[in-house]
CSV table of C-alpha atoms in Angstrom, one decimal:
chain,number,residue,atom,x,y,z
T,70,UNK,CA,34.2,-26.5,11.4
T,71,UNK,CA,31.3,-26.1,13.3
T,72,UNK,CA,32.3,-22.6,14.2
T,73,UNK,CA,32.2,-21.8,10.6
T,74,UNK,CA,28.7,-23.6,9.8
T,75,UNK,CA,27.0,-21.9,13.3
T,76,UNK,CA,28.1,-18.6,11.8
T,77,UNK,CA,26.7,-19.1,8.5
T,78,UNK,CA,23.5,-20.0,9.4
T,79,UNK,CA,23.7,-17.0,12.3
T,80,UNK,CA,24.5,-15.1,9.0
T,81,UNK,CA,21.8,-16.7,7.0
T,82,UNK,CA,19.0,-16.0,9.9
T,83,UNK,CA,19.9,-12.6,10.2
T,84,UNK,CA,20.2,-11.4,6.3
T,85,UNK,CA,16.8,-12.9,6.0
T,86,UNK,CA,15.0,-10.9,8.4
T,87,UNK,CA,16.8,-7.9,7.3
T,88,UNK,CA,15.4,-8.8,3.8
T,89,UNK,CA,12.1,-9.3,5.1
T,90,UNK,CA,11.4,-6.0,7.0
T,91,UNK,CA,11.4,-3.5,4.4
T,92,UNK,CA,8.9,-6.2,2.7
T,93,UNK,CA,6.8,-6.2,5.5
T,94,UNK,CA,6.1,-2.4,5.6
T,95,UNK,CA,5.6,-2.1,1.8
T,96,UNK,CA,1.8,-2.3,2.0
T,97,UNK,CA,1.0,-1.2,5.6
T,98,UNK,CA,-1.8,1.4,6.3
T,99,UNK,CA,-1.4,4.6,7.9
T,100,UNK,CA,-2.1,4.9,11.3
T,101,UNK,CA,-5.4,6.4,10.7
T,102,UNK,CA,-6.6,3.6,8.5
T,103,UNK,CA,-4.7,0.9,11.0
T,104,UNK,CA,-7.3,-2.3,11.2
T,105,UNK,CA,-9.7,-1.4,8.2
T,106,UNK,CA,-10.8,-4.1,6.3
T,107,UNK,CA,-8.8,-4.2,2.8
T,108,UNK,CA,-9.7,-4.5,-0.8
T,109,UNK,CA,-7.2,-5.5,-3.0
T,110,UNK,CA,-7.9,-3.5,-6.7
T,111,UNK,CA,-6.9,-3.4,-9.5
T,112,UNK,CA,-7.0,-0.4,-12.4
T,113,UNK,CA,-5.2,-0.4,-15.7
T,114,UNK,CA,-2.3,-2.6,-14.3
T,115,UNK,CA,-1.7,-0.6,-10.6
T,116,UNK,CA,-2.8,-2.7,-7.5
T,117,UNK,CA,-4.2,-1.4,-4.7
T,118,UNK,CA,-4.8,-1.9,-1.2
T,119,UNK,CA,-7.6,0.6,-0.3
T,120,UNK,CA,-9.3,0.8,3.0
T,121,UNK,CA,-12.2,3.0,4.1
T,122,UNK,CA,-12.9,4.9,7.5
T,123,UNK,CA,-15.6,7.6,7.3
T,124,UNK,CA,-16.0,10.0,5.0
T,125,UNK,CA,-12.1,9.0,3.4
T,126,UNK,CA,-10.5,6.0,1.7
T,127,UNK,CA,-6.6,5.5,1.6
T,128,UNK,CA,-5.4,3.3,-1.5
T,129,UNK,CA,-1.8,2.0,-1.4
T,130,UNK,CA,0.0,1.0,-4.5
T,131,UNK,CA,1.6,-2.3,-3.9
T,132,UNK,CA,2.9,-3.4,-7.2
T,133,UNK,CA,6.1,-2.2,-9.0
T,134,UNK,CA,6.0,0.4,-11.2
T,135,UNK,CA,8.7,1.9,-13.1
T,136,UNK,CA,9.1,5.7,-12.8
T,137,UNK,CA,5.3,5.9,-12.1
T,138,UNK,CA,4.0,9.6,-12.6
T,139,UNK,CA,1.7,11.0,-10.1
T,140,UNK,CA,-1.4,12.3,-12.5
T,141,UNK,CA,-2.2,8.8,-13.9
T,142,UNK,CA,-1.6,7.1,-10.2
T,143,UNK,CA,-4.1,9.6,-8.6
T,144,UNK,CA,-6.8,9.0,-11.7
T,145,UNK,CA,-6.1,5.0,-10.6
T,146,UNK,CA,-6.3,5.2,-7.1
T,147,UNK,CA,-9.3,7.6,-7.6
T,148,UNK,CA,-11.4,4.8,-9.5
T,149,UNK,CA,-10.3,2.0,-6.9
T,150,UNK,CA,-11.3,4.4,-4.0
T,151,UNK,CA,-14.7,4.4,-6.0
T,152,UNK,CA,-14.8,0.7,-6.8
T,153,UNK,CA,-14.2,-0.1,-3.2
T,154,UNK,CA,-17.1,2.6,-1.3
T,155,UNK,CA,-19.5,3.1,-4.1
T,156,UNK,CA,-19.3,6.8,-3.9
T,157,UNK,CA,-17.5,9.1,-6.1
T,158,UNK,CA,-14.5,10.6,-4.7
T,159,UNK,CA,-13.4,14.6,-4.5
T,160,UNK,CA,-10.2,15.0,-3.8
T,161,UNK,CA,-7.3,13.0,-3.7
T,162,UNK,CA,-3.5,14.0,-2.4
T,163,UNK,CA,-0.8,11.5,-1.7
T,164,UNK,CA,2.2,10.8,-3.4
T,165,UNK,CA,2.9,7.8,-6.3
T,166,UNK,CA,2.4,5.4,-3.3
T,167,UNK,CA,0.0,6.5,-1.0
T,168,UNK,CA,-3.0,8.3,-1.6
T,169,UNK,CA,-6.4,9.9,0.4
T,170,UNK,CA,-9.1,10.3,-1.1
T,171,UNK,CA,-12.2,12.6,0.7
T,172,UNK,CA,-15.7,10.1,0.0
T,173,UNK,CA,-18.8,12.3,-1.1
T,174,UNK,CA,-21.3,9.8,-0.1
T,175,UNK,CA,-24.4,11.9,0.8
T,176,UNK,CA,-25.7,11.7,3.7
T,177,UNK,CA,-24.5,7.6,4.1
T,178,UNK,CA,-21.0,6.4,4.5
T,179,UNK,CA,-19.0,4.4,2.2
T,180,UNK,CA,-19.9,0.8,1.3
């Protein structure tokens, strides 16, 4: 019997942590942007995580969509990349869940 219970929990520690990695990675930055601050946004019902370094801003979507297209996702993660430095944004490439922006902030940098 207590063969069986040390097994499940054995079984129970390790299907946990194999549910939680994938989780864990799901709103991580790209290495560039590694240790930004964050700003959770929010625009027309896509959240974002969007972090700034220089003259460009990374927005990762972090909520479920279904089927999300990329042309309204990149006019979202446009206006949270604005929200978030204050300066408008030119360009924008990236797929439906991760997107760089290039900041046109003058001379300054972003917020």
């Amino acid at each position: 019997m207590r063969d069986i219970i040390g097994r499940a929990v054995r079984f129970r520690s390790i299907f946990m942590f194999l549910l939680a990695v994938p989780l864990a990675a799901c709103d991580t930055a790209s290495p560039h942007f590694r240790g930004q601050a964050v700003q959770r946004i929010t625009v027309e019902g896509s959240v974002f995580e969007v972090r700034l370094r220089g003259s460009l801003a990374e927005a990762v979507r972090v909520n479920p969509q279904y089927a999300p297209r990329l042309g309204p996702i990149r006019n979202r993660a446009q206006r949270a990349m604005e929200m978030a430095s204050g300066c408008p944004v030119r360009d924008v490439l990236g797929d439906q869940a991760v997107l760089v922006g290039r900041l046109d902030c003058g001379s300054g940098e972003a917020a």
